Amino acid sequence: MIPVRGYSGHKVAVLGLGRSGRPTVAALLAGGAEVVAWDDGAAARAAAEADGIPLDDLTKAKAWDGAKALIVSPGIPHLYPAPHPAIRAAWDAGVAVDNDIGLFFRSFATPAWQEFDRMPSVVCVTGSNGKSTTTALAAHLLAATGRPVQVGGNIGRGALDLDPAEDGMVVILELSSYQIELARALQPDIAVFLNLSPDHLDRHGGIGGYFAAKRRLFAEGGPSRSIIGVDEDEGRFLANAMREEAGTGDPVIEISSGRKLDRLGWSVFARKGFLAEWRHGRQQASIDLRAMATLPGAHNHQNACAAYAVARVLGIGPRQIEASLATYPGLPHRSQIVGEWGGVRVVNDSKATNADAASRSLGSFERVRWIAGGRPKEGGIEALRELFPRVAKAYLIGEAAGGFAATLGEVPYSVAGTLDAAVTAALTEAEPGDTVLLAPACSSFDQFASFEERGERFEALVRERLAG
């Protein structure tokens, strides 16, 4: 745990008592703050009360007497589509609103760092797709060299639940737009922007607000090194904004999946399955990614470029990185190969919760038995139309099934309704050379509590079916 600094003896309110809220309460208490908390869920309140956490309804004006700050969990709207009533109450009381990421950056560095031989570093990774894989892969590359590393934020442990720094430690935080937008302090040493596609638009008032939230990590965070994907205009804009020296590109490293970046400056890109590093107009290294089963497809090659760039900034050599890339085990529910039976490959990409993420999966395989659907995102699957020739048949589930069926047109499909029925049908009809792919292009919340639960159910169904 990282004790929160700056609130000793002061009252601090915490809204939301989930994966980030509970560690936030503990870290505030460890720093000497007086905490009062609230959650809209009765079960979460009961669990907190049983653990001795003081509760008060933060939507009531009286709860704000003497309060210095409100710390909000990322899932709670603070502006769009409408602010939570407790946030409005904090505004009315003149109380500063922050989140656990802001507290982390205020509290991670301590006077004890003066005794370290090597200063700790904080790497922050954001983007619409690939954040978790890039974060985990970068951590894998660093850990393989013996460097102490921790991962947290939007993956694994909450930021304040991490351990205090030790000599030379690297903390890699995966950060969503929700987390970046509200944080009052942002101070990454290295910041990574992967890509941008429409997502969470209701929470940001549109695509411009969504990009503005992610841009804060760079514009207000002021990283020493910015690693930026330039395959979309937003990334090119951001890279240009972060450059300080014309011609050299410093302090930006551009990354791409599919574009050759051989201009002056520092770049890492992947083309035709090969990762290349260029500096000052000359190639420095090349790595063959084609045989790396846990990094299939162009989207994972972009993730590899970003993680490679992080490792290079932190002093790891290309050959060390190449050896470690080959041993990366992959992350659950992200283009995860469940197995191959009778010439049929089964892939779990439950984390593909929007059309852009699903396009990256579909583009990685030639003949797909595609399980798709759930709670639909804005735009549906219209953007995937050019990939429909890869779909041997679609098996549609959840609330999106009807809309997806209308979009598919002449692509063979069946409305399975449930994941159980879709898996049974897809595995029954699959032929050698097919890939049975769960890439829903939807959130899971119509039938499952999370994409993890959906992915775990998919894997269990596959194994049950094949065992029987």
Coordinates of C-alpha atoms in Angstrom, one line a residue:
M1 CA 0.0 0.0 0.0
I2 CA 1.1 3.6 -0.7
P3 CA 0.0 5.9 2.1
V4 CA -1.6 9.0 0.8
R5 CA 0.3 12.2 1.6
G6 CA -1.1 15.6 2.3
Y7 CA -4.4 14.8 4.1
S8 CA -3.2 13.9 7.6
G9 CA -5.8 15.1 10.1
H10 CA -8.2 16.1 7.4
K11 CA -11.6 14.7 6.4
V12 CA -11.7 13.0 3.0
A13 CA -14.7 11.5 1.4
V14 CA -14.5 8.4 -0.9
L15 CA -17.3 7.7 -3.4
G16 CA -17.3 4.1 -4.7
L17 CA -16.1 1.1 -2.7
G18 CA -15.0 -1.4 -5.4
R19 CA -11.5 -2.4 -6.7
S20 CA -10.1 1.1 -6.5
G21 CA -12.2 2.5 -3.7
R22 CA -11.4 0.1 -0.9
P23 CA -7.6 0.4 -1.4
T24 CA -8.1 4.2 -1.6
V25 CA -9.8 4.2 1.8
A26 CA -6.9 2.1 3.3
A27 CA -4.2 4.3 1.8
L28 CA -5.9 7.5 3.1
L29 CA -6.2 6.0 6.6
A30 CA -2.5 4.9 6.5
G31 CA -1.6 8.5 5.6
G32 CA -3.5 9.9 8.7
A33 CA -6.7 11.1 6.9
E34 CA -10.2 10.9 8.5
V35 CA -12.3 9.0 5.9
V36 CA -16.0 8.9 5.3
A37 CA -17.3 6.8 2.4
W38 CA -20.3 5.9 0.3
D39 CA -21.4 3.5 -2.4
D40 CA -24.7 3.3 -4.2
G41 CA -24.8 -0.5 -3.7
A42 CA -26.2 -1.8 -0.4
A43 CA -23.9 -4.9 -0.5
A44 CA -20.8 -2.7 -0.8
R45 CA -21.9 -0.5 2.0
A46 CA -22.6 -3.4 4.3
A47 CA -19.2 -4.9 3.6
A48 CA -17.5 -1.6 4.3
E49 CA -19.4 -1.1 7.5
A50 CA -18.5 -4.6 8.6
D51 CA -14.8 -3.6 8.1
G52 CA -15.3 -0.5 10.2
I53 CA -15.3 2.1 7.4
P54 CA -17.4 5.1 8.4
L55 CA -20.3 5.7 6.0
D56 CA -22.3 8.8 5.2
D57 CA -24.7 9.6 2.3
L58 CA -22.5 11.9 0.3
T59 CA -25.5 13.2 -1.7
K60 CA -26.5 15.1 1.5
A61 CA -25.1 18.5 2.3
K62 CA -24.4 17.7 5.9
A63 CA -21.8 15.0 4.8
W64 CA -19.5 17.7 3.6
D65 CA -18.9 19.6 6.8
G66 CA -15.2 19.9 7.2
A67 CA -14.3 17.8 4.1
K68 CA -11.2 18.7 2.2
A69 CA -11.5 16.4 -0.8
L70 CA -13.7 13.8 -2.6
I71 CA -12.1 10.8 -4.2
V72 CA -14.2 9.2 -6.9
S73 CA -13.9 5.7 -8.4
P74 CA -13.5 5.6 -12.2
G75 CA -16.8 4.0 -13.0
I76 CA -18.8 6.8 -11.5
P77 CA -19.8 9.6 -14.0
H78 CA -18.4 13.0 -13.0
L79 CA -19.6 15.1 -15.9
Y80 CA -21.3 13.2 -18.7
P81 CA -23.9 11.9 -19.3
A82 CA -24.7 13.5 -15.9
P83 CA -22.6 14.1 -12.7
H84 CA -23.3 11.8 -9.8
P85 CA -25.4 13.6 -7.2
A86 CA -22.5 13.3 -4.7
I87 CA -20.2 15.1 -7.1
R88 CA -22.7 17.9 -7.5
A89 CA -22.9 18.1 -3.7
A90 CA -19.1 18.3 -3.5
W91 CA -19.1 21.2 -6.0
D92 CA -21.7 23.0 -4.0
A93 CA -19.6 22.6 -0.9
G94 CA -16.4 23.8 -2.7
V95 CA -14.7 20.5 -2.1
A96 CA -12.0 19.4 -4.6
V97 CA -12.8 16.3 -6.6
D98 CA -9.9 13.8 -7.4
N99 CA -9.3 10.1 -7.9
D100 CA -6.8 7.5 -6.8
I101 CA -4.5 8.2 -9.8
G102 CA -4.2 11.8 -8.7
L103 CA -3.4 10.6 -5.1
F104 CA -0.9 8.1 -6.4
F105 CA 1.1 10.8 -8.2
R106 CA 1.0 13.0 -5.1
S107 CA 2.2 10.2 -2.8
F108 CA 4.4 7.8 -4.6
A109 CA 7.7 9.8 -4.4
T110 CA 8.9 10.2 -0.8
P111 CA 12.0 11.6 0.9
A112 CA 13.4 8.0 1.2
W113 CA 14.1 8.2 -2.5
Q114 CA 17.2 10.3 -1.8
E115 CA 18.9 7.1 -0.6
F116 CA 18.3 5.2 -3.9
D117 CA 21.0 4.6 -6.4
R118 CA 18.5 4.6 -9.3
M119 CA 15.4 6.6 -9.2
P120 CA 12.1 4.7 -9.7
S121 CA 10.2 5.4 -12.9
V122 CA 6.5 5.5 -13.7
V123 CA 5.2 4.4 -17.1
C124 CA 1.6 5.2 -18.0
V125 CA -0.2 3.4 -20.9
T126 CA -3.4 4.6 -22.5
G127 CA -5.3 4.1 -25.8
S128 CA -8.6 2.6 -26.9
N129 CA -7.2 -0.9 -27.5
G130 CA -4.2 -2.9 -26.4
K131 CA -3.5 -1.1 -23.1
S132 CA -3.5 -4.3 -21.0
T133 CA -1.3 -6.3 -23.4
T134 CA 1.2 -3.4 -23.8
T135 CA 1.3 -3.0 -20.0
A136 CA 1.8 -6.7 -19.3
L137 CA 4.3 -7.1 -22.1
A138 CA 6.4 -4.1 -21.0
A139 CA 6.4 -5.5 -17.5
H140 CA 7.5 -8.9 -18.8
L141 CA 10.4 -7.4 -20.7
L142 CA 11.6 -5.5 -17.7
A143 CA 11.2 -8.4 -15.2
A144 CA 13.2 -10.6 -17.5
T145 CA 16.2 -8.4 -16.9
G146 CA 15.8 -8.6 -13.1
R147 CA 14.4 -5.0 -12.8
P148 CA 11.8 -4.7 -10.0
V149 CA 8.5 -3.9 -11.6
Q150 CA 4.8 -3.5 -10.6
V151 CA 1.7 -3.3 -12.7
G152 CA -1.5 -1.6 -11.7
G153 CA -4.2 1.0 -12.4
N154 CA -6.8 -0.3 -14.8
I155 CA -5.3 -3.8 -14.7
G156 CA -4.4 -5.9 -11.7
R157 CA -4.1 -3.9 -8.5
G158 CA -5.4 -0.4 -7.8
A159 CA -2.7 2.3 -8.0
L160 CA -2.7 2.9 -4.3
D161 CA -2.7 -0.8 -3.5
L162 CA 0.8 -1.1 -5.0
D163 CA 3.9 -1.5 -2.8
P164 CA 6.0 1.6 -2.0
A165 CA 9.0 2.1 -4.4
E166 CA 12.3 0.4 -4.0
D167 CA 15.6 1.2 -5.7
G168 CA 15.2 1.3 -9.5
M169 CA 11.6 0.1 -9.5
V170 CA 9.4 0.7 -12.5
V171 CA 5.7 1.0 -12.0
I172 CA 3.6 0.6 -15.1
L173 CA 0.0 1.9 -14.9
E174 CA -2.6 1.1 -17.4
L175 CA -4.9 4.1 -17.4
S176 CA -8.3 4.5 -18.9
S177 CA -9.8 7.8 -20.1
Y178 CA -11.9 7.8 -17.0
Q179 CA -8.9 7.7 -14.7
I180 CA -6.9 10.3 -16.6
E181 CA -9.7 12.8 -17.0
L182 CA -10.3 13.4 -13.3
A183 CA -6.8 13.0 -11.9
R184 CA -5.6 16.3 -10.4
A185 CA -1.9 15.2 -10.6
L186 CA -0.3 13.4 -13.5
Q187 CA 3.5 13.0 -13.6
P188 CA 4.6 10.0 -15.7
D189 CA 8.2 9.6 -16.6
I190 CA 7.2 7.8 -19.8
A191 CA 3.7 8.0 -21.3
V192 CA 2.3 5.8 -24.1
F193 CA -0.6 6.5 -26.4
L194 CA -1.5 3.5 -28.6
N195 CA -4.5 4.4 -30.7
L196 CA -8.0 6.0 -30.6
S197 CA -11.3 4.6 -31.8
P198 CA -14.9 5.6 -30.7
D199 CA -15.6 4.2 -27.2
H200 CA -17.1 5.6 -24.0
L201 CA -18.5 8.5 -25.9
D202 CA -21.4 9.0 -23.5
R203 CA -18.9 9.5 -20.7
H204 CA -16.9 12.2 -22.6
G205 CA -19.6 14.0 -24.6
G206 CA -18.3 12.7 -27.9
I207 CA -15.1 11.6 -29.6
G208 CA -13.4 15.0 -29.0
G209 CA -13.9 14.8 -25.3
Y210 CA -12.7 11.2 -25.3
F211 CA -9.4 12.2 -27.0
A212 CA -9.1 15.3 -24.8
A213 CA -9.2 13.0 -21.7
K214 CA -6.4 10.9 -23.0
R215 CA -4.4 13.9 -24.2
R216 CA -4.2 15.2 -20.6
L217 CA -1.7 12.5 -19.7
F218 CA 0.7 14.2 -22.1
A219 CA -0.3 17.9 -22.1
E220 CA -0.6 18.1 -18.3
G221 CA 1.6 15.2 -17.3
G222 CA 4.7 16.4 -19.1
P223 CA 6.4 13.1 -19.5
S224 CA 10.2 13.0 -20.2
R225 CA 9.5 10.6 -23.1
S226 CA 6.3 10.2 -25.1
I227 CA 5.7 7.0 -27.1
I228 CA 2.8 7.7 -29.5
G229 CA 1.0 5.6 -32.0
V230 CA 0.6 7.6 -35.3
D231 CA -1.8 5.4 -37.2
E232 CA -4.6 7.8 -36.6
D233 CA -4.8 11.6 -37.0
E234 CA -5.2 12.0 -33.2
G235 CA -1.9 10.3 -32.6
R236 CA -0.1 12.4 -35.3
F237 CA -1.6 15.5 -33.8
L238 CA -0.4 14.5 -30.3
A239 CA 3.1 13.5 -31.5
N240 CA 3.4 16.9 -33.2
A241 CA 2.2 18.7 -30.0
M242 CA 4.7 16.9 -27.8
R243 CA 7.8 17.5 -30.0
E244 CA 10.2 20.1 -28.7
E245 CA 12.9 20.0 -31.4
A246 CA 12.2 20.3 -35.1
G247 CA 13.9 17.6 -37.2
T248 CA 15.0 15.4 -34.4
G249 CA 11.5 14.5 -33.1
D250 CA 12.6 14.6 -29.5
P251 CA 11.3 13.7 -27.0
V252 CA 8.7 11.6 -29.0
I253 CA 9.1 8.0 -30.1
E254 CA 6.6 7.3 -32.9
I255 CA 5.2 3.8 -33.3
S256 CA 3.1 2.2 -36.0
S257 CA 1.7 -1.1 -37.2
G258 CA 1.8 -1.0 -40.9
R259 CA 3.6 2.2 -41.7
K260 CA 7.3 2.6 -42.3
L261 CA 8.6 5.4 -40.1
D262 CA 12.1 6.2 -41.3
R263 CA 12.2 9.9 -40.8
L264 CA 14.7 11.7 -38.5
G265 CA 14.0 11.0 -34.9
W266 CA 13.2 7.8 -33.0
S267 CA 10.6 5.3 -34.2
V268 CA 9.5 1.7 -33.8
F269 CA 7.2 0.1 -36.3
A270 CA 6.0 -3.2 -37.6
R271 CA 5.5 -4.2 -41.2
K272 CA 4.8 -7.7 -42.6
G273 CA 5.5 -9.3 -39.3
F274 CA 8.8 -7.6 -38.6
L275 CA 9.5 -5.0 -35.9
A276 CA 12.1 -2.4 -36.8
E277 CA 13.7 0.4 -34.7
W278 CA 15.0 3.5 -36.5
R279 CA 17.0 6.4 -35.0
H280 CA 18.2 9.4 -36.9
G281 CA 17.3 7.9 -40.3
R282 CA 19.1 4.6 -39.7
Q283 CA 17.8 1.2 -38.7
Q284 CA 19.0 0.0 -35.3
A285 CA 17.3 -3.3 -34.9
S286 CA 14.9 -5.8 -36.4
I287 CA 12.8 -8.6 -34.8
D288 CA 10.7 -11.3 -36.5
L289 CA 7.3 -11.3 -34.7
R290 CA 5.7 -13.9 -37.0
A291 CA 6.3 -17.0 -34.9
M292 CA 5.3 -15.4 -31.6
A293 CA 1.9 -17.2 -31.0
T294 CA 0.9 -15.0 -28.0
L295 CA 1.2 -11.8 -30.2
P296 CA -0.9 -12.6 -33.3
G297 CA -2.0 -9.9 -35.7
A298 CA -1.2 -6.3 -36.5
H299 CA -2.8 -5.0 -33.4
N300 CA -0.5 -7.1 -31.2
H301 CA 2.5 -6.0 -33.3
Q302 CA 1.6 -2.4 -32.4
N303 CA 1.5 -3.5 -28.7
A304 CA 4.9 -5.1 -29.2
C305 CA 6.3 -1.9 -30.7
A306 CA 5.1 0.2 -27.7
A307 CA 6.5 -2.3 -25.1
Y308 CA 9.8 -2.5 -27.1
A309 CA 10.0 1.3 -27.0
V310 CA 9.4 1.4 -23.2
A311 CA 12.1 -1.2 -22.7
R312 CA 14.6 0.7 -24.9
V313 CA 14.0 4.0 -23.1
L314 CA 14.7 2.2 -19.8
G315 CA 18.0 0.9 -21.2
I316 CA 17.3 -2.7 -22.3
G317 CA 19.1 -3.9 -25.5
P318 CA 17.3 -5.2 -28.6
R319 CA 18.6 -8.7 -28.3
Q320 CA 17.5 -9.0 -24.7
I321 CA 14.1 -7.7 -25.7
E322 CA 13.8 -10.2 -28.6
A323 CA 14.6 -13.1 -26.3
S324 CA 11.9 -11.9 -23.8
L325 CA 9.3 -11.3 -26.4
A326 CA 9.5 -15.0 -27.4
T327 CA 8.7 -16.0 -23.8
Y328 CA 5.7 -13.7 -23.3
P329 CA 2.8 -15.9 -22.1
G330 CA 0.0 -13.6 -23.2
L331 CA -3.0 -12.3 -21.2
P332 CA -6.3 -14.0 -20.6
H333 CA -9.2 -13.0 -22.8
R334 CA -7.0 -11.0 -25.2
S335 CA -6.5 -13.0 -28.4
Q336 CA -5.8 -15.9 -26.1
I337 CA -5.5 -19.3 -27.9
V338 CA -7.6 -21.7 -25.9
G339 CA -6.4 -24.6 -28.0
E340 CA -6.5 -26.4 -31.3
W341 CA -8.5 -29.6 -32.0
G342 CA -8.9 -31.4 -35.3
G343 CA -7.4 -28.5 -37.2
V344 CA -9.8 -26.0 -35.6
R345 CA -8.3 -23.2 -33.6
V346 CA -10.3 -21.6 -30.7
V347 CA -9.5 -18.0 -29.6
N348 CA -10.8 -16.1 -26.7
D349 CA -10.8 -12.3 -27.3
S350 CA -13.6 -11.4 -24.8
K351 CA -11.8 -8.1 -24.2
A352 CA -12.8 -7.0 -27.7
T353 CA -15.6 -4.9 -26.4
N354 CA -15.9 -2.5 -29.3
A355 CA -15.9 -2.8 -33.1
D356 CA -12.3 -1.5 -33.4
A357 CA -11.0 -4.2 -31.1
A358 CA -13.0 -6.9 -32.8
S359 CA -11.6 -5.7 -36.2
R360 CA -8.1 -6.4 -35.0
S361 CA -9.1 -10.0 -34.0
L362 CA -11.0 -10.7 -37.2
G363 CA -8.1 -9.3 -39.3
S364 CA -5.7 -11.8 -37.7
F365 CA -7.4 -15.0 -39.0
E366 CA -8.6 -16.1 -42.4
R367 CA -11.7 -18.2 -42.0
V368 CA -13.6 -17.4 -38.8
R369 CA -16.6 -18.8 -36.9
W370 CA -17.3 -15.5 -35.2
I371 CA -19.2 -15.3 -31.9
A372 CA -20.3 -11.7 -31.5
G373 CA -22.8 -9.7 -29.5
G374 CA -23.7 -8.5 -26.0
R375 CA -24.7 -5.0 -25.1
P376 CA -24.0 -3.0 -28.2
K377 CA -21.7 0.1 -28.5
E378 CA -22.6 3.1 -30.7
G379 CA -22.1 2.3 -34.4
G380 CA -22.5 -1.4 -34.0
I381 CA -20.4 -3.5 -36.4
E382 CA -20.8 -1.4 -39.5
A383 CA -17.1 -0.5 -39.4
L384 CA -16.2 -4.2 -39.8
R385 CA -17.9 -4.6 -43.1
E386 CA -14.6 -4.9 -45.1
L387 CA -13.7 -7.9 -42.9
F388 CA -16.9 -9.8 -43.4
P389 CA -15.3 -11.9 -46.2
R390 CA -13.2 -13.6 -43.5
V391 CA -16.4 -14.7 -41.6
A392 CA -17.5 -18.2 -42.5
K393 CA -20.4 -17.8 -40.2
A394 CA -21.4 -15.5 -37.3
Y395 CA -23.1 -16.7 -34.1
L396 CA -24.9 -13.8 -32.5
I397 CA -25.7 -13.4 -28.8
G398 CA -27.3 -10.9 -26.5
E399 CA -29.0 -7.6 -27.0
A400 CA -27.0 -6.8 -30.1
A401 CA -28.0 -9.9 -32.1
G402 CA -30.8 -8.3 -34.1
G403 CA -28.9 -5.3 -35.1
F404 CA -25.8 -7.3 -35.9
A405 CA -27.9 -9.7 -38.1
A406 CA -29.2 -6.7 -40.1
T407 CA -25.7 -5.4 -40.7
L408 CA -24.2 -8.7 -41.7
G409 CA -26.3 -8.9 -44.9
E410 CA -25.3 -11.9 -46.9
V411 CA -22.8 -13.2 -44.4
P412 CA -24.1 -16.6 -43.0
Y413 CA -25.3 -16.2 -39.4
S414 CA -27.5 -17.7 -36.7
V415 CA -29.1 -15.9 -33.7
A416 CA -27.8 -18.2 -30.9
G417 CA -29.0 -15.9 -28.1
T418 CA -26.7 -17.2 -25.4
L419 CA -23.0 -17.9 -25.4
D420 CA -23.6 -21.5 -24.5
A421 CA -25.7 -22.0 -27.6
A422 CA -23.2 -20.1 -29.8
V423 CA -20.2 -22.2 -28.7
T424 CA -22.1 -25.5 -29.2
A425 CA -23.1 -24.4 -32.8
A426 CA -19.7 -23.0 -33.8
L427 CA -17.8 -26.0 -32.6
T428 CA -20.3 -28.4 -34.2
E429 CA -20.1 -26.7 -37.6
A430 CA -16.3 -25.8 -37.6
E431 CA -14.1 -27.4 -40.2
P432 CA -10.3 -28.0 -40.3
G433 CA -8.7 -24.6 -41.0
D434 CA -11.4 -22.6 -39.2
T435 CA -10.9 -20.4 -36.2
V436 CA -13.7 -20.2 -33.6
L437 CA -13.3 -16.7 -32.4
L438 CA -15.1 -14.9 -29.5
A439 CA -14.7 -11.2 -30.3
P440 CA -18.0 -9.8 -29.2
A441 CA -17.6 -6.1 -30.3
C442 CA -19.9 -5.4 -27.3
S443 CA -19.8 -5.0 -23.6
S444 CA -20.7 -8.0 -21.5
F445 CA -23.2 -6.4 -19.2
D446 CA -26.4 -7.9 -20.7
Q447 CA -25.5 -11.4 -19.7
F448 CA -22.2 -11.3 -17.7
A449 CA -20.8 -9.1 -15.0
S450 CA -17.5 -8.5 -16.9
F451 CA -15.6 -9.4 -20.0
E452 CA -13.5 -11.7 -17.8
E453 CA -16.6 -13.7 -16.7
R454 CA -17.7 -13.9 -20.3
G455 CA -14.2 -15.2 -21.4
E456 CA -14.0 -17.7 -18.6
R457 CA -17.4 -19.1 -19.5
F458 CA -16.4 -19.3 -23.1
E459 CA -13.3 -21.3 -22.2
A460 CA -15.2 -23.6 -19.9
L461 CA -17.8 -24.3 -22.5
V462 CA -15.2 -25.1 -25.1
R463 CA -13.4 -27.5 -22.8
E464 CA -16.7 -29.2 -21.7
R465 CA -17.8 -29.6 -25.3
L466 CA -14.5 -31.1 -26.5
A467 CA -14.1 -33.3 -23.4
G468 CA -17.6 -34.8 -24.1

